[in-house]
Amino acid sequence: MKMWMASLLLALAGMAQADDKARFTAEVEGKITIGTEGQVLDVQLEDADWMGQPVLEGYLLKIRGWRFEPVVEDGKPINATSPMRLRLAAVRDDAAKTAHFAIEQAWFPDPAQSRELPEGMKRIPVYPTDAARNGVGAVVILVARVDAEGVPEKVGVEYLHLVGRNPGNHAKHLGRQFAQAAEAAARRWKIPGADARGLVRIPVKYPPPASSSPRAGWEPVYPVQLESPAWLAKALAAESPVLELAANGTPASPKVRLLTALDPRLDG
């Protein structure tokens, strides 16, 4: 564990931010094999050498400890292999000379689903002018309460961070603009597969303007604390989302259900 922490500190060195705590995110893909009792039989992460071997082994060890609902076919549990996407997070604390890490999101795509944006979700959120002018992007995690036809009745922001240029003192202002734009678009969506009057979690990505193609590795992020609506906090405390969407609007596989709780967000 100490070697993993030291490797994270080295991997994040030189990527300083304004305060003592520097925050980072990364996305990786791979595949996971689930046994008949819901245990993890095998896990592989693709193009993850940039982490360094000790860091990679640390994440693999964490994933191997996950438990799933057994995947059932013809009434019997089976060994099943699924694609997997992860959003990782790390915080480097320069004052304490420590690093903390997390797996904040795990998504298991349904190979049968198209990766095209669904017809009912083609209203693209407006990109805030102030943010575009300053080279700032964002990731907004929305949660929606949908009706029986998959139309959002309520929409709220669960989490938001900025990417691209350091927003400095403008972070809160830009974060509110991204949140408002994402919520406005989502209220006019019709979400396929979300017809159970339940909660749906939807990530909305705003790539920074004029940014180069995404590359593997840690990306500095700037979390913005926004006040969540009262209904959202109450709903998330009482139930889990019935549907997890990818940023392209496609749902996760209904056959692969992770039972192990993911790590808390490292945005404090």
Coordinates of C-alpha atoms in Angstrom, one line a residue:
M1 CA 0.0 0.0 0.0
K2 CA 2.8 2.4 0.8
M3 CA 4.4 1.7 -2.5
W4 CA 1.1 2.4 -4.3
M5 CA 0.8 5.8 -2.4
A6 CA 4.4 6.7 -3.2
S7 CA 3.9 5.9 -6.9
L8 CA 0.8 8.0 -7.0
L9 CA 2.7 10.9 -5.5
L10 CA 5.4 10.5 -8.2
A11 CA 2.8 10.1 -11.0
L12 CA 1.1 13.3 -10.0
A13 CA 4.3 15.3 -9.3
G14 CA 4.6 18.6 -11.2
M15 CA 0.9 18.9 -11.8
A16 CA 0.4 21.6 -9.2
Q17 CA -2.8 23.6 -8.7
A18 CA -3.5 26.7 -6.7
D19 CA -3.9 25.2 -3.3
D20 CA -2.1 22.4 -1.4
K21 CA -4.5 19.8 -2.6
A22 CA -4.4 19.0 -6.3
R23 CA -7.2 16.9 -7.7
F24 CA -7.1 14.6 -10.7
T25 CA -9.3 12.3 -12.7
A26 CA -8.7 9.6 -15.3
E27 CA -10.9 7.2 -17.3
V28 CA -9.9 3.6 -18.2
E29 CA -11.6 0.8 -20.0
G30 CA -11.2 -3.0 -19.6
K31 CA -13.1 -6.1 -19.0
I32 CA -14.2 -8.1 -16.0
T33 CA -15.2 -11.8 -15.6
I34 CA -17.8 -12.6 -12.9
G35 CA -18.2 -16.0 -11.3
T36 CA -21.3 -18.0 -10.5
E37 CA -21.3 -16.7 -6.9
G38 CA -20.8 -13.1 -8.0
Q39 CA -17.1 -13.1 -7.3
V40 CA -14.5 -11.5 -9.7
L41 CA -12.6 -14.2 -11.5
D42 CA -10.5 -12.0 -13.7
V43 CA -10.1 -8.3 -14.5
Q44 CA -8.0 -6.5 -17.2
L45 CA -7.5 -2.8 -17.7
E46 CA -6.5 -1.6 -21.2
D47 CA -3.8 0.9 -22.0
A48 CA -3.2 1.6 -18.3
D49 CA 0.6 1.4 -18.2
W50 CA 0.8 5.2 -17.7
M51 CA -0.2 4.5 -14.0
G52 CA 2.9 2.6 -13.3
Q53 CA 2.9 -1.0 -12.2
P54 CA 2.4 -0.5 -8.4
V55 CA -0.6 1.9 -9.0
L56 CA -2.1 -0.5 -11.6
E57 CA -1.8 -3.4 -9.2
G58 CA -3.4 -1.5 -6.4
Y59 CA -6.5 -0.7 -8.5
L60 CA -6.7 -4.3 -9.7
L61 CA -6.6 -5.6 -6.1
K62 CA -9.5 -3.3 -5.2
I63 CA -11.6 -4.5 -8.2
R64 CA -10.9 -8.1 -7.4
G65 CA -12.6 -7.6 -4.1
W66 CA -15.9 -6.5 -5.6
R67 CA -19.0 -8.6 -5.5
F68 CA -21.8 -8.7 -8.0
E69 CA -25.2 -10.3 -8.4
P70 CA -24.6 -13.5 -10.2
V71 CA -25.4 -13.3 -13.9
V72 CA -28.2 -15.7 -14.7
E73 CA -29.0 -17.4 -18.0
D74 CA -31.8 -20.0 -18.4
G75 CA -32.4 -19.9 -14.7
K76 CA -28.8 -20.7 -13.8
P77 CA -25.8 -18.6 -12.7
I78 CA -23.0 -18.5 -15.2
N79 CA -19.5 -17.2 -15.5
A80 CA -19.9 -13.9 -17.5
T81 CA -17.4 -11.5 -19.0
S82 CA -18.4 -7.8 -19.5
P83 CA -16.7 -4.7 -20.8
M84 CA -16.0 -2.1 -18.1
R85 CA -15.3 1.6 -17.9
L86 CA -14.0 3.3 -14.8
R87 CA -13.6 6.8 -13.6
L88 CA -10.7 7.1 -11.3
A89 CA -9.8 10.0 -8.9
A90 CA -6.8 11.0 -7.0
V91 CA -5.9 13.9 -4.6
R92 CA -2.4 14.9 -3.9
D93 CA -1.9 16.8 -0.6
D94 CA 1.4 18.7 -0.9
A95 CA 1.3 19.8 2.7
A96 CA 0.9 16.4 4.2
K97 CA 2.9 14.7 1.4
T98 CA 0.2 12.1 0.8
A99 CA -2.0 11.0 -2.0
H100 CA -5.5 9.5 -1.8
F101 CA -7.2 7.6 -4.6
A102 CA -10.7 6.2 -5.5
I103 CA -12.8 4.5 -8.1
E104 CA -15.7 6.9 -8.3
Q105 CA -17.7 5.3 -11.1
A106 CA -17.9 1.9 -12.6
W107 CA -20.0 1.3 -15.7
F108 CA -20.6 -1.9 -17.5
P109 CA -21.8 -1.3 -21.1
D110 CA -24.3 -3.4 -22.9
P111 CA -22.5 -4.6 -26.0
A112 CA -25.9 -4.9 -27.8
Q113 CA -26.6 -1.2 -27.3
S114 CA -25.6 1.3 -30.0
R115 CA -23.0 3.9 -29.0
E116 CA -25.0 6.6 -30.9
L117 CA -26.8 9.2 -28.9
P118 CA -30.4 8.1 -28.5
E119 CA -33.0 10.1 -30.5
G120 CA -34.7 11.4 -27.4
M121 CA -31.5 12.8 -26.0
K122 CA -30.1 14.7 -29.0
R123 CA -30.8 18.2 -27.5
I124 CA -27.2 19.1 -26.8
P125 CA -26.6 21.3 -23.7
V126 CA -25.5 24.9 -24.5
Y127 CA -21.8 25.6 -23.9
P128 CA -21.6 28.6 -21.6
T129 CA -19.9 31.5 -23.5
D130 CA -17.8 32.6 -20.5
A131 CA -16.3 29.2 -20.1
A132 CA -15.7 28.7 -23.8
R133 CA -13.9 32.1 -24.0
N134 CA -11.6 31.0 -21.1
G135 CA -10.9 27.4 -22.2
V136 CA -12.8 25.8 -19.4
G137 CA -14.8 22.6 -19.7
A138 CA -16.8 20.5 -17.2
V139 CA -18.2 17.2 -16.2
V140 CA -21.7 17.4 -14.8
I141 CA -23.3 14.4 -13.1
L142 CA -27.1 14.8 -13.3
V143 CA -29.7 12.8 -11.5
A144 CA -33.2 12.8 -12.9
R145 CA -36.6 11.5 -11.6
V146 CA -38.4 10.3 -14.7
D147 CA -42.0 9.5 -15.4
A148 CA -43.4 6.4 -16.9
E149 CA -42.4 7.5 -20.4
G150 CA -38.8 8.3 -19.5
V151 CA -39.4 12.1 -19.4
P152 CA -37.6 13.8 -16.5
E153 CA -40.0 15.3 -13.9
K154 CA -37.1 16.6 -11.8
V155 CA -33.4 17.2 -12.6
G156 CA -30.6 18.1 -10.2
V157 CA -26.8 18.2 -10.2
E158 CA -25.2 15.6 -8.0
Y159 CA -21.6 16.5 -8.8
L160 CA -19.6 18.9 -11.0
H161 CA -16.0 19.6 -11.7
L162 CA -14.3 21.9 -14.2
V163 CA -11.5 20.8 -16.6
G164 CA -9.1 22.6 -18.9
R165 CA -7.6 25.9 -17.7
N166 CA -7.6 26.7 -14.0
P167 CA -10.8 28.7 -13.4
G168 CA -9.4 30.5 -10.4
N169 CA -11.9 32.7 -8.6
H170 CA -14.4 32.2 -11.4
A171 CA -15.0 28.5 -10.6
K172 CA -18.4 28.9 -8.8
H173 CA -19.7 31.3 -11.5
L174 CA -18.7 29.0 -14.4
G175 CA -19.9 25.9 -12.5
R176 CA -23.4 27.4 -12.1
Q177 CA -23.5 28.1 -15.8
F178 CA -22.6 24.6 -16.7
A179 CA -25.2 23.2 -14.2
Q180 CA -28.0 25.4 -15.6
A181 CA -27.2 24.5 -19.2
A182 CA -27.1 20.7 -18.5
E183 CA -30.3 20.8 -16.4
A184 CA -32.1 22.8 -19.1
A185 CA -31.3 20.3 -21.8
A186 CA -32.1 17.3 -19.6
R187 CA -35.6 18.5 -18.9
R188 CA -36.4 18.1 -22.6
W189 CA -34.9 14.7 -23.0
K190 CA -36.8 11.4 -23.3
I191 CA -34.5 8.7 -21.8
P192 CA -34.7 5.3 -23.3
G193 CA -35.1 2.4 -20.9
A194 CA -36.0 4.7 -18.0
D195 CA -39.7 4.0 -17.7
A196 CA -39.9 2.8 -14.1
R197 CA -40.6 6.2 -12.4
G198 CA -37.1 5.9 -10.9
L199 CA -33.9 7.8 -10.7
V200 CA -31.4 8.0 -13.6
R201 CA -27.8 9.1 -13.3
I202 CA -26.5 10.9 -16.4
P203 CA -23.0 12.2 -16.9
V204 CA -22.7 15.3 -19.2
K205 CA -19.3 16.1 -20.6
Y206 CA -18.1 19.5 -21.9
P207 CA -14.7 19.0 -23.5
P208 CA -12.6 22.2 -23.1
P209 CA -12.6 24.3 -26.3
A210 CA -9.6 23.9 -28.6
S211 CA -8.4 21.0 -26.5
S212 CA -6.3 18.3 -28.1
S213 CA -7.6 14.7 -28.4
P214 CA -8.0 13.1 -25.0
R215 CA -4.9 11.2 -23.9
A216 CA -4.5 8.5 -21.3
G217 CA -3.4 9.7 -17.9
W218 CA -4.4 11.9 -15.0
E219 CA -6.2 15.1 -15.8
P220 CA -6.3 18.1 -13.3
V221 CA -9.9 18.9 -12.2
Y222 CA -11.4 21.7 -10.2
P223 CA -14.5 20.5 -8.2
V224 CA -17.3 23.0 -7.7
Q225 CA -19.5 22.7 -4.6
L226 CA -23.1 23.5 -5.6
E227 CA -26.1 23.2 -3.4
S228 CA -28.2 20.2 -4.4
P229 CA -32.0 20.5 -4.4
A230 CA -33.6 19.1 -1.3
W231 CA -35.5 16.4 -3.2
L232 CA -32.3 15.0 -4.7
A233 CA -30.5 14.6 -1.4
K234 CA -33.6 12.9 0.1
A235 CA -34.0 10.6 -3.0
L236 CA -30.4 9.5 -3.1
A237 CA -30.5 8.7 0.6
A238 CA -33.5 6.5 0.1
E239 CA -32.8 4.7 -3.2
S240 CA -30.2 3.9 -5.8
P241 CA -30.6 5.0 -9.4
V242 CA -32.4 2.4 -11.5
L243 CA -30.4 3.3 -14.6
E244 CA -26.8 4.5 -15.1
L245 CA -26.2 6.1 -18.4
A246 CA -22.9 6.7 -20.2
A247 CA -22.0 10.2 -21.5
N248 CA -23.4 9.2 -24.9
G249 CA -26.8 8.3 -23.3
T250 CA -26.6 4.5 -23.6
P251 CA -27.6 2.5 -20.6
A252 CA -25.5 0.0 -18.7
S253 CA -26.1 -3.7 -19.1
P254 CA -29.1 -4.8 -16.9
K255 CA -27.3 -8.2 -16.4
V256 CA -24.3 -6.8 -14.5
R257 CA -25.1 -5.4 -11.1
L258 CA -22.3 -4.4 -8.8
L259 CA -23.1 -4.9 -5.1
T260 CA -20.0 -3.4 -3.6
A261 CA -20.2 0.3 -2.8
L262 CA -17.8 2.5 -4.8
D263 CA -15.4 4.9 -3.1
P264 CA -16.6 8.3 -1.8
R265 CA -15.7 11.2 -4.1
L266 CA -12.5 12.9 -3.3
D267 CA -13.8 16.4 -3.7
G268 CA -13.4 17.6 -0.1

